[in-house]
One Martini backbone bead per residue (centre of mass of N, CA, C, O) as a GRO file, in nm:
protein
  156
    1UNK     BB    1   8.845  10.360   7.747
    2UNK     BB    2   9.143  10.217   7.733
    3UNK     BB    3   9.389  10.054   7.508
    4UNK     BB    4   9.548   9.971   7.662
    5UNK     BB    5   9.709   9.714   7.782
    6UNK     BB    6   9.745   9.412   7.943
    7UNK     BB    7   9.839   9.158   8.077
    8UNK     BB    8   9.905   8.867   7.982
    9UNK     BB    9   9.723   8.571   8.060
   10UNK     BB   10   9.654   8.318   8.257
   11UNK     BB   11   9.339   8.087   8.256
   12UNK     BB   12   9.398   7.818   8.288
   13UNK     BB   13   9.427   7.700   7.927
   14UNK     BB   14   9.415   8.008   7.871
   15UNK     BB   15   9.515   8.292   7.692
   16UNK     BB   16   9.537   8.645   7.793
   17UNK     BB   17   9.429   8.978   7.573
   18UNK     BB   18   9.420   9.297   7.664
   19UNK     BB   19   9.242   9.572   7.473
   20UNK     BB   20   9.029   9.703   7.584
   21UNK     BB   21   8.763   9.560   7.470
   22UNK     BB   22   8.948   9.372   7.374
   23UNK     BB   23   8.940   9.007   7.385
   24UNK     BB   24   9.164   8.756   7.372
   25UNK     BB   25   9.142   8.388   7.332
   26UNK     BB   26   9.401   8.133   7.381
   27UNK     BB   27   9.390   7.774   7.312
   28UNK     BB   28   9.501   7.477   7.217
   29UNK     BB   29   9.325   7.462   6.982
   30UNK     BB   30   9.442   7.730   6.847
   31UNK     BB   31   9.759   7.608   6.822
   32UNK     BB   32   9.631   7.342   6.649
   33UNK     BB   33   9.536   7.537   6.410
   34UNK     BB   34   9.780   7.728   6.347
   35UNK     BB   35  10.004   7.503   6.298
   36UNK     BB   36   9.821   7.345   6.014
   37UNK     BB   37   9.818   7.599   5.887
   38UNK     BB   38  10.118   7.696   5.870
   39UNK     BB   39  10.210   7.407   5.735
   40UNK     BB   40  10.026   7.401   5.458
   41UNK     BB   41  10.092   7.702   5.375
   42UNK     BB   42  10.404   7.674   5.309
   43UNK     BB   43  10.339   7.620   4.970
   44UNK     BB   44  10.105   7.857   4.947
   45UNK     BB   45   9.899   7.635   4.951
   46UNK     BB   46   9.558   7.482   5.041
   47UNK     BB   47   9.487   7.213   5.023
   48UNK     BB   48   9.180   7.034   5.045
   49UNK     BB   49   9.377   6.730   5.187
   50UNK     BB   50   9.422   6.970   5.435
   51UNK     BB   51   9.132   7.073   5.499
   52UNK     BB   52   9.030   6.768   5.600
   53UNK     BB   53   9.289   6.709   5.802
   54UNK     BB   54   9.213   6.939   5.987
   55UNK     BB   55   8.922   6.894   6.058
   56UNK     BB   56   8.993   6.605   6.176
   57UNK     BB   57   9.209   6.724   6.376
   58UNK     BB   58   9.026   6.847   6.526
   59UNK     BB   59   8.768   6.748   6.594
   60UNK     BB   60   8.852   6.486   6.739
   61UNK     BB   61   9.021   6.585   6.934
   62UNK     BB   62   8.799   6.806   7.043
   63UNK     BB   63   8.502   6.739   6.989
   64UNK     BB   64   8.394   6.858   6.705
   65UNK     BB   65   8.216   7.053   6.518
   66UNK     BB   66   8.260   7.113   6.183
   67UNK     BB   67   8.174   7.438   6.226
   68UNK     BB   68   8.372   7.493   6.467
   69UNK     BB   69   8.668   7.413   6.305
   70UNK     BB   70   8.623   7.585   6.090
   71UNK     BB   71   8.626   7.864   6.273
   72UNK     BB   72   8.911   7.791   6.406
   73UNK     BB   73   9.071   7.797   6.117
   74UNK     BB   74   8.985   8.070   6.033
   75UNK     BB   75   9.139   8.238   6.275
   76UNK     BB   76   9.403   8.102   6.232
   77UNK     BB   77   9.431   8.259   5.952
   78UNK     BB   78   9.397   8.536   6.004
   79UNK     BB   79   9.596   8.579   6.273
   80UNK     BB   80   9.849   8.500   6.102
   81UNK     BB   81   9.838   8.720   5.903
   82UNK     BB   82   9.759   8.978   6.131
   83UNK     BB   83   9.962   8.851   6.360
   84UNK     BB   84  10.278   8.914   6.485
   85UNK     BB   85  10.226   8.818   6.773
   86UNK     BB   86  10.219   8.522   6.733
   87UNK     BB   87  10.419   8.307   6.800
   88UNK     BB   88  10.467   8.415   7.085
   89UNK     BB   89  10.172   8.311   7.163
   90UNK     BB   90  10.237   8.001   7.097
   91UNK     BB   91  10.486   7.982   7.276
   92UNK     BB   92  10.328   8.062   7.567
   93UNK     BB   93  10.116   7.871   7.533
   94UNK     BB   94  10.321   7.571   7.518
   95UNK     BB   95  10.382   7.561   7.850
   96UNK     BB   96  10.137   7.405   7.908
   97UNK     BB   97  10.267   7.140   7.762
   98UNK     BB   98  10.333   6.832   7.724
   99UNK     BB   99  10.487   6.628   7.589
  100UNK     BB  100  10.250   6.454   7.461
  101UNK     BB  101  10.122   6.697   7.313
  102UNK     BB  102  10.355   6.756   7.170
  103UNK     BB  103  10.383   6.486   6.993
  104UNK     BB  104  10.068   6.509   6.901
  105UNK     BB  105  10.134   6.746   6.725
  106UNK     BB  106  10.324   6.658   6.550
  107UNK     BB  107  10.170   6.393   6.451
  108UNK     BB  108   9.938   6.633   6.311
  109UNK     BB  109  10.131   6.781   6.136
  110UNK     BB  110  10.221   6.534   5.962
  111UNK     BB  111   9.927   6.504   5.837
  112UNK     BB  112   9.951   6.695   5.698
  113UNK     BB  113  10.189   6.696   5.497
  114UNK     BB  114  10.043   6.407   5.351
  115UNK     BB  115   9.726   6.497   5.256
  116UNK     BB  116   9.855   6.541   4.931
  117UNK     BB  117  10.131   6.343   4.883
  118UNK     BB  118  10.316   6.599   4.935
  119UNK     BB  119  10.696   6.654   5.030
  120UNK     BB  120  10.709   6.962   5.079
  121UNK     BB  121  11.031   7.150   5.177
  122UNK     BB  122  10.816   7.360   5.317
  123UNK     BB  123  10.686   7.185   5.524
  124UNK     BB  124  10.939   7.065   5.698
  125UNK     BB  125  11.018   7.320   5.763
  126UNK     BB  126  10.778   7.424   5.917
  127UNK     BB  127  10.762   7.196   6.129
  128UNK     BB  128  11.040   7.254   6.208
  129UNK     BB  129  10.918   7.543   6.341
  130UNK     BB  130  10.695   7.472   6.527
  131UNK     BB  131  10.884   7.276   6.698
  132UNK     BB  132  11.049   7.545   6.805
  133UNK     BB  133  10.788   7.751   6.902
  134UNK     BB  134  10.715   7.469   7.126
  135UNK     BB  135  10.922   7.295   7.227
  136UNK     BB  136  11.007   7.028   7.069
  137UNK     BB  137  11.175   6.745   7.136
  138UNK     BB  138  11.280   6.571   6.915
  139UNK     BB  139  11.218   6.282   7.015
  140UNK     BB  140  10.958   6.348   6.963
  141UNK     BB  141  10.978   6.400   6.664
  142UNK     BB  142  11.034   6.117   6.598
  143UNK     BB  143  10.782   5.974   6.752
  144UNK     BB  144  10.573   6.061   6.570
  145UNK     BB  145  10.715   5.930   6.313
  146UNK     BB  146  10.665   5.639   6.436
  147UNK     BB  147  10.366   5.653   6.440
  148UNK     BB  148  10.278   5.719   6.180
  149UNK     BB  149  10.419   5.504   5.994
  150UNK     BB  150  10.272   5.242   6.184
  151UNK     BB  151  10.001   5.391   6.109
  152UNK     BB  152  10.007   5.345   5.802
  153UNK     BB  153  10.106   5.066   5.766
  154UNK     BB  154   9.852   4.907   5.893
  155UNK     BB  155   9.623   5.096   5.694
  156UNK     BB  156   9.740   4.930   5.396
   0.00000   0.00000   0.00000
């Protein structure tokens, strides 16, 4: 078999990389899992209270068992490590999402940055690189923080 690579090509809501035996399939779930993971590791660490907010946040949205979850978190840390074409491929990935799910992913990653209580200057520049890898429109990122702000405040 050749390991030349093949195009990568979208199938459904999941975008396809084959080369050689090796085929990885990257779908919304891993977008929204590598986009929390990037921005929780830019200060450095992974805090407890953004691993279980990481946990929360795939499982809940996407209805997975939290071994799931938690394997899904997993790949997208590898991957991060990894893979140096995962940016590219999180942005053409991107472009099957509709502005509510850009929304959706933004206010997902708000809660990842406050989920240790400290909104430290690495997570905000994350969040705003994030928010340019997958081209969500600024007023998206204000809508995001104003739906986060409005239910923390009720929930208080």
């Amino acid at each position: 078999m050749s390991s030349n690579p093949t195009t990568p090509r979208f199938e459904g809501a999941s975008f396809i990389i084959e080369s050689g035996d090796n085929v990885e399939v990257y779908d919304a779930k891993f977008l929204v899992a590598a986009l929390c993971v990037y921005v929780a590791e830019s200060d450095g660490n992974i805090s407890q209270a953004e691993t279980e907010e990481m946990l929360n946040i795939v499982g809940n949205h996407f209805k997975l068992e939290s071994a799931e979850s938690l394997s899904l978190l997993t790949r997208a840390m590898s991957e991060l490590a990894d893979n140096p074409d995962l940016m590219r491929i999180l942005k053409e990935l991107a472009e099957s999402l509709s502005p509510q799910d850009k929304e959706e992913i933004a206010l997902m990653l708000l809660k990842v940055v406050a989920a240790d209580g400290r909104k430290l200057a690495e997570e905000i520049d994350a969040l705003a690189t994030a928010a340019e890898i997958i081209d969500i429109d600024p007023d998206l990122v204000h809508s995001a923080f104003d739906r986060y702000f409005t239910d923390t405040q009720i929930g208080q």
